[in-house]
mmCIF file of C-alpha atoms in Angstrom:
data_model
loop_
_atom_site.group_PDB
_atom_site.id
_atom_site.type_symbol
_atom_site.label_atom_id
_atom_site.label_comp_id
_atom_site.label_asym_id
_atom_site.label_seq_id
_atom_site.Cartn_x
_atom_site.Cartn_y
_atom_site.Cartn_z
ATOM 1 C CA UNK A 1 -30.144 25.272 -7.193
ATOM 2 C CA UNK A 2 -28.506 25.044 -3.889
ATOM 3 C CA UNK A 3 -26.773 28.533 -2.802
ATOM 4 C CA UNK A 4 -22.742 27.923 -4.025
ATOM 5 C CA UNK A 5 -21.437 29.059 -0.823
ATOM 6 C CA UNK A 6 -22.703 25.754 0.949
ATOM 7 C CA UNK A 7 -20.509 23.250 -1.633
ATOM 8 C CA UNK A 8 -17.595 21.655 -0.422
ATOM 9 C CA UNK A 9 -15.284 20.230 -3.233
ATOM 10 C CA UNK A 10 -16.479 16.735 -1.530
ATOM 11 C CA UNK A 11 -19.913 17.586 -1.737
ATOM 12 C CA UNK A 12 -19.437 18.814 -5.654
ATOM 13 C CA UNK A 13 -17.921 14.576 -6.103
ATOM 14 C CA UNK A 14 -20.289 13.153 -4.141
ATOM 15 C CA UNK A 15 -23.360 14.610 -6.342
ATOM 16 C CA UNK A 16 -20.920 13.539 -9.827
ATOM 17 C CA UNK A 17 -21.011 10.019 -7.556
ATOM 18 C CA UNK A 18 -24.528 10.124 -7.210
ATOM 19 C CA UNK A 19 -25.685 10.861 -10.715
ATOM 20 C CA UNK A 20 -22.847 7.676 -11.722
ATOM 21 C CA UNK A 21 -25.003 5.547 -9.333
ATOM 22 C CA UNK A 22 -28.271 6.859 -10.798
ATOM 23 C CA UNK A 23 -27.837 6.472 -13.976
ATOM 24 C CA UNK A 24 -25.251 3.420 -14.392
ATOM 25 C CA UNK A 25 -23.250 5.358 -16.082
ATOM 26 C CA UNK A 26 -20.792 8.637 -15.759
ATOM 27 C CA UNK A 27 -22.418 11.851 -16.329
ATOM 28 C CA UNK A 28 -21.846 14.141 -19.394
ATOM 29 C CA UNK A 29 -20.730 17.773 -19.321
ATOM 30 C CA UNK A 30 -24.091 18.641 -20.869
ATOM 31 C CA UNK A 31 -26.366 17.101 -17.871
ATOM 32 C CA UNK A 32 -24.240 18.134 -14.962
ATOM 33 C CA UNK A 33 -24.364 21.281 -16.447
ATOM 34 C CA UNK A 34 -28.109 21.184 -17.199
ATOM 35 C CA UNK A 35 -29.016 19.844 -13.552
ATOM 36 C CA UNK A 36 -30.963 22.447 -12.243
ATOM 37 C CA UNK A 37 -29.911 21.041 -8.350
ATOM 38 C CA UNK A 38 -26.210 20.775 -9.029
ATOM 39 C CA UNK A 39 -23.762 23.501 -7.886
ATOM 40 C CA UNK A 40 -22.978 26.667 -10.473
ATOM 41 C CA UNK A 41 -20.985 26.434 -13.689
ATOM 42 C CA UNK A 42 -18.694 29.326 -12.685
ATOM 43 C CA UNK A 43 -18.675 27.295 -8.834
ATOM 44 C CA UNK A 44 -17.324 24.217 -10.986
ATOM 45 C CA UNK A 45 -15.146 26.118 -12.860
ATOM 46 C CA UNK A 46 -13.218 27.698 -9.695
ATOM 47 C CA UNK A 47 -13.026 25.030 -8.475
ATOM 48 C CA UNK A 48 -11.941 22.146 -10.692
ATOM 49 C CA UNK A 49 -11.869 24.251 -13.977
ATOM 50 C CA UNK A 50 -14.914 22.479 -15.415
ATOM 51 C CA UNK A 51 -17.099 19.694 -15.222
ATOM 52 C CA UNK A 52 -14.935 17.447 -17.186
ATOM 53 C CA UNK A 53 -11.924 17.428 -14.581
ATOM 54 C CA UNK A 54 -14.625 17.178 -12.015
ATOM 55 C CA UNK A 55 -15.679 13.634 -13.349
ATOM 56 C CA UNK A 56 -12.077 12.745 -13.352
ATOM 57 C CA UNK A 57 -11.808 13.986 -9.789
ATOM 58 C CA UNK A 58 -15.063 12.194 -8.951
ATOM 59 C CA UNK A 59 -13.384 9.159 -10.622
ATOM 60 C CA UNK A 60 -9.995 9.419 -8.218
ATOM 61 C CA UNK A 61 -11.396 10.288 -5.133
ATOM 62 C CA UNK A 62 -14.462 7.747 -5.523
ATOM 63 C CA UNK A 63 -11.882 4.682 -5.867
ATOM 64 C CA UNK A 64 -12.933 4.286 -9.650
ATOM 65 C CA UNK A 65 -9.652 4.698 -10.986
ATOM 66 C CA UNK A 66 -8.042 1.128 -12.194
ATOM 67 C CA UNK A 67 -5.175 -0.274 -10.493
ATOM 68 C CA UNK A 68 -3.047 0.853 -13.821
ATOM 69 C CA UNK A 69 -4.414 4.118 -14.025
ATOM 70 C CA UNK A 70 -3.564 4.873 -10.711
ATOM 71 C CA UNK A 71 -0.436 3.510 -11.716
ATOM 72 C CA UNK A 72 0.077 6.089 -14.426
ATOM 73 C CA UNK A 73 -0.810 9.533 -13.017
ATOM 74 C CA UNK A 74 1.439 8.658 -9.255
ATOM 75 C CA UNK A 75 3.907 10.573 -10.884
ATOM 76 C CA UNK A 76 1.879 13.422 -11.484
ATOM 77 C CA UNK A 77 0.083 13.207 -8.419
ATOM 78 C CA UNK A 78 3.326 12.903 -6.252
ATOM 79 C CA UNK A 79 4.081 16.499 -8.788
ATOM 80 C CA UNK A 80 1.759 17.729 -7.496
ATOM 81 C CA UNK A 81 1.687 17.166 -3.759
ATOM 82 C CA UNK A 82 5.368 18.123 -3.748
ATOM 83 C CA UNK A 83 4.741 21.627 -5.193
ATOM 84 C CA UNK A 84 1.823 22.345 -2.710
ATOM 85 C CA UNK A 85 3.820 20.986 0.202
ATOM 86 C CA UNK A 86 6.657 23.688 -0.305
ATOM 87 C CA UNK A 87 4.024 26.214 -1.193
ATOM 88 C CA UNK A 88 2.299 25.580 2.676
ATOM 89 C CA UNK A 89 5.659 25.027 4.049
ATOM 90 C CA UNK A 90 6.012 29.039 2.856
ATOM 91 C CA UNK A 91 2.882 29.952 4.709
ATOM 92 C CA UNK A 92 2.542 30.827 8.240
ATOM 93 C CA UNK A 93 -0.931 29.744 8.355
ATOM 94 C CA UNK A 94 -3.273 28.331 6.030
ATOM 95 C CA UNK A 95 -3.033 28.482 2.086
ATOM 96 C CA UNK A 96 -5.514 30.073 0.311
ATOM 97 C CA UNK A 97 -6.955 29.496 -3.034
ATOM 98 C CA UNK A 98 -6.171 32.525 -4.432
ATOM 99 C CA UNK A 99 -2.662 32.084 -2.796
ATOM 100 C CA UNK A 100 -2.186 29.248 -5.622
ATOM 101 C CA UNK A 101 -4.009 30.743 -7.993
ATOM 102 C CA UNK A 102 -1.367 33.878 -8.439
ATOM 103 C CA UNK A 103 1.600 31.130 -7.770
ATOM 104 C CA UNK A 104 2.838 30.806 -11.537
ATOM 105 C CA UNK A 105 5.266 27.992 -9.573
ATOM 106 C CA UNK A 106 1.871 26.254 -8.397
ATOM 107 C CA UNK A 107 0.017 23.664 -11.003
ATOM 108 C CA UNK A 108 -2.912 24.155 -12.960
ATOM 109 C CA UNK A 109 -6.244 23.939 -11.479
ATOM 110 C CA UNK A 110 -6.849 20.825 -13.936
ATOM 111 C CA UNK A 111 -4.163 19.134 -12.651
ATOM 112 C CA UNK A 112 -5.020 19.290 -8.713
ATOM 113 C CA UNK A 113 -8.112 18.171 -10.061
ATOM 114 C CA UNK A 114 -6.952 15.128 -12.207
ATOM 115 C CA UNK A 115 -4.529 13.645 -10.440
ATOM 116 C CA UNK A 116 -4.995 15.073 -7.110
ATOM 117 C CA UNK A 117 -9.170 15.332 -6.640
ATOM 118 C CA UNK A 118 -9.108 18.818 -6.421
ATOM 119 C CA UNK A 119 -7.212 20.903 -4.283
ATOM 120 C CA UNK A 120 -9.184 20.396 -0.898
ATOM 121 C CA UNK A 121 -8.583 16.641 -1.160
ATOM 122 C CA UNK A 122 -4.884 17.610 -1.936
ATOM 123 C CA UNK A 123 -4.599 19.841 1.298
ATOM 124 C CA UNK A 124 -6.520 16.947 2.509
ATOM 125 C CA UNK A 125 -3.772 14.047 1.436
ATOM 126 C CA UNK A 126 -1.361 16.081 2.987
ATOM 127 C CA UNK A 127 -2.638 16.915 6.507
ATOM 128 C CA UNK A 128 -3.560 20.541 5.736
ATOM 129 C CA UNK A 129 -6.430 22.941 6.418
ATOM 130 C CA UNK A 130 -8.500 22.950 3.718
ATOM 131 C CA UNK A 131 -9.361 25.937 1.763
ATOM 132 C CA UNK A 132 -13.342 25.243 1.918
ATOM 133 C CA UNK A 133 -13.902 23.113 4.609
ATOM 134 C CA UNK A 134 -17.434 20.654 5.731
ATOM 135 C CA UNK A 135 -18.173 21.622 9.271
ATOM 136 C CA UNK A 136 -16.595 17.810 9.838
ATOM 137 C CA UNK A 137 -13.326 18.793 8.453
ATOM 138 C CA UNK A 138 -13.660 22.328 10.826
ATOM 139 C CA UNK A 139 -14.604 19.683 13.675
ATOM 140 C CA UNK A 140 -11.986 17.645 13.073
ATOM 141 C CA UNK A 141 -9.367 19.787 12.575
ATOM 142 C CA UNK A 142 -10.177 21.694 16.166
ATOM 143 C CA UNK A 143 -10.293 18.417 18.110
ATOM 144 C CA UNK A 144 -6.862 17.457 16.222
ATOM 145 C CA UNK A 145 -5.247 21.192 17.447
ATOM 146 C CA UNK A 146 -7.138 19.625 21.311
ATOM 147 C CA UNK A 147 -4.952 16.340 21.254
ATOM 148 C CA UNK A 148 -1.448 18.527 19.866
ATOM 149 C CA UNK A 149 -2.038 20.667 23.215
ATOM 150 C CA UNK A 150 -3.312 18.325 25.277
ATOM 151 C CA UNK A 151 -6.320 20.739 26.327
ATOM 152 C CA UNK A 152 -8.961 21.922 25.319
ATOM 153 C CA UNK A 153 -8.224 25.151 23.073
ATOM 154 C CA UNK A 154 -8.854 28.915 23.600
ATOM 155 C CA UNK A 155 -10.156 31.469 21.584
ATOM 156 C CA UNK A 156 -6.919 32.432 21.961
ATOM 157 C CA UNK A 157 -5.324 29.769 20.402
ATOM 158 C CA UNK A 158 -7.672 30.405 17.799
ATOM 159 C CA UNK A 159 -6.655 33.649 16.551
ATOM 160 C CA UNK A 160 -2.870 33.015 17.546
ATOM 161 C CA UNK A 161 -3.523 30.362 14.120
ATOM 162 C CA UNK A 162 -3.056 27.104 16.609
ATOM 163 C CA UNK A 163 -6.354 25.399 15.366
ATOM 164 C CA UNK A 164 -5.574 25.009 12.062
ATOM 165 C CA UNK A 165 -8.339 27.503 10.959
ATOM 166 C CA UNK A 166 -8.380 31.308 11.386
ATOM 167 C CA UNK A 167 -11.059 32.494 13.888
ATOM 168 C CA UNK A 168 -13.132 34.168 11.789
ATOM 169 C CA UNK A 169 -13.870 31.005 9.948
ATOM 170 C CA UNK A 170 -14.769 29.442 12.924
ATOM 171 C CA UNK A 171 -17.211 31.784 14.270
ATOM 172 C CA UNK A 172 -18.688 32.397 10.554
ATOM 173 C CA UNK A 173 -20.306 28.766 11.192
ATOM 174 C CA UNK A 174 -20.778 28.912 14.961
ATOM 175 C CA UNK A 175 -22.497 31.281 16.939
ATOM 176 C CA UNK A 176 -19.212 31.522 19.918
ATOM 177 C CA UNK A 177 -16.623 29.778 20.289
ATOM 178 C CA UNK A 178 -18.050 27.655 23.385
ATOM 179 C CA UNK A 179 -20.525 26.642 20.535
ATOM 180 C CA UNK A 180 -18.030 25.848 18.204
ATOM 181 C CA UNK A 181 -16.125 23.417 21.401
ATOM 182 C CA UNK A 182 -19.373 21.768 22.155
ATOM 183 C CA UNK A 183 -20.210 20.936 18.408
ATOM 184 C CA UNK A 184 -16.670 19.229 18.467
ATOM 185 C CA UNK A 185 -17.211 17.140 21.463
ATOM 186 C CA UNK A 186 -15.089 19.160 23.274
ATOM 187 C CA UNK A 187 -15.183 20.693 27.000
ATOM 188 C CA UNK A 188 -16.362 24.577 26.944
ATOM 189 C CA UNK A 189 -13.889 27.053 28.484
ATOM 190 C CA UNK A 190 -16.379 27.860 31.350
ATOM 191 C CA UNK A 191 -13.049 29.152 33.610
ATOM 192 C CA UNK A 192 -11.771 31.280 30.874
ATOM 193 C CA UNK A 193 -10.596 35.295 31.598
ATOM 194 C CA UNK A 194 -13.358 36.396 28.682
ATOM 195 C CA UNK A 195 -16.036 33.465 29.955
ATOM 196 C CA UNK A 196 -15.558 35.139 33.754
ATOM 197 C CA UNK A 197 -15.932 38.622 32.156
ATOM 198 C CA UNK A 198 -19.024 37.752 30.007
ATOM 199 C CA UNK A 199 -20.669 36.354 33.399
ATOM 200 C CA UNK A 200 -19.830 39.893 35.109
ATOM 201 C CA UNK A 201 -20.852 41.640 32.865
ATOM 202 C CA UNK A 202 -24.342 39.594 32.780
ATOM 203 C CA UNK A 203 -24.765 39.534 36.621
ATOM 204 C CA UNK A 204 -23.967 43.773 36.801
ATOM 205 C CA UNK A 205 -27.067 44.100 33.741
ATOM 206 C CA UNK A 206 -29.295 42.034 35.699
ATOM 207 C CA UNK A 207 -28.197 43.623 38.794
ATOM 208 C CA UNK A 208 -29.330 47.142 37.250
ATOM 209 C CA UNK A 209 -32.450 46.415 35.740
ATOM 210 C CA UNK A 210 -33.380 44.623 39.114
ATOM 211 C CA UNK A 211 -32.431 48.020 40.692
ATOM 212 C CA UNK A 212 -34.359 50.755 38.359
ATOM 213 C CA UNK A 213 -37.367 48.034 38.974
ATOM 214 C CA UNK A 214 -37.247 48.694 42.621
ATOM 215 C CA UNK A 215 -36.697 52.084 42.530
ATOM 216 C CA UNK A 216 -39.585 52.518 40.318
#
């Protein structure tokens, strides 16, 4: 089994997708949960509240969904959307999970998951951070936050919350945050106040251990 902290909800519909394609035919409950490569059955459960709202989120997001069903659940969906769009309009950065988990306001699980593909792909519909996102969507995002300021963003900007993600979740996939600007296409702040200081700091090391080797 893959470790459960490496799913994305996409990646949890794109293996329901895959085991549609090979097989011809939607999964049951009883295989996904018997796949020995698929993600968790507590991971599945967080996340869509089982593997039977995962199909139907599989279904949605995969375009599987007939013209009439899709039909039926807009009003649901639009529910939805419209309760999670006042719930991130009340936070200053980006909602959490757990955030709409304790929201007794907030739908069910099942229904973000039914009518909405989960609640990443909800976030996702409406132009919001995602709660779990692919390194894409972390890419994305940061190059998005690059074109809103017209340059190319600061750490900074990071942890004042104007790229979308918090810092920390940034730098939890990258090694700096120069890395995490060059993964993104974007130009490294080489000129930076803390880049300058790094280099000082670097030259005044190598400067002493060039030192103690001469005096030696």
């Amino acid at each position: 089994m893959i470790n459960d902290r490496y799913y994305t909800d996409q990646s949890m519909i794109d293996w329901v997708i895959a085991k549609y394609a090979e097989a011809g035919r939607w999964p049951s409950v009883r295989e996904l949960r018997n796949d020995p490569e698929g993600p968790s059955q507590s991971l599945v459960g967080a996340r869509f509240a089982g593997y039977a709202a995962l199909i139907q989120a599989a279904k949605l997001v995969g375009g599987f969904l007939t013209a009439a069903e899709l039909e039926r659940i807009q009003p649901k969906q639009d529910w939805v959307l419209e309760r999670l769009e006042k719930k991130c309009n009340q936070t200053e950065l980006r909602v959490s999970r757990y955030q709409i988990s304790k929201d007794l306001q907030m739908p069910h699980l099942r229904d973000f998951a039914i009518y909405c593909g989960g609640i990443d792909n909800a976030l996702r519909m409406l132009g919001r951070p995602l709660t779990f996102p692919s390194h894409e969507d972390l890419l994305e995002m940061l190059r998005e936050s690059a074109r809103v300021l017209n340059r190319t963003p600061t750490r900074k900007n990071a942890e004042a919350g104007l790229c979308g993600y918090a810092l920390w979740i940034y730098l939890k996939r990258y090694p700096c945050w120069n890395a995490v600007l060059t993964a993104a296409g974007l130009e490294p702040n080489v000129d930076s106040p803390k880049h300058r200081e790094t280099l000082a700091r670097k030259r005044a090391a190598r400067q002493q251990l060039l030192a103690e080797g001469l005096s030696a």
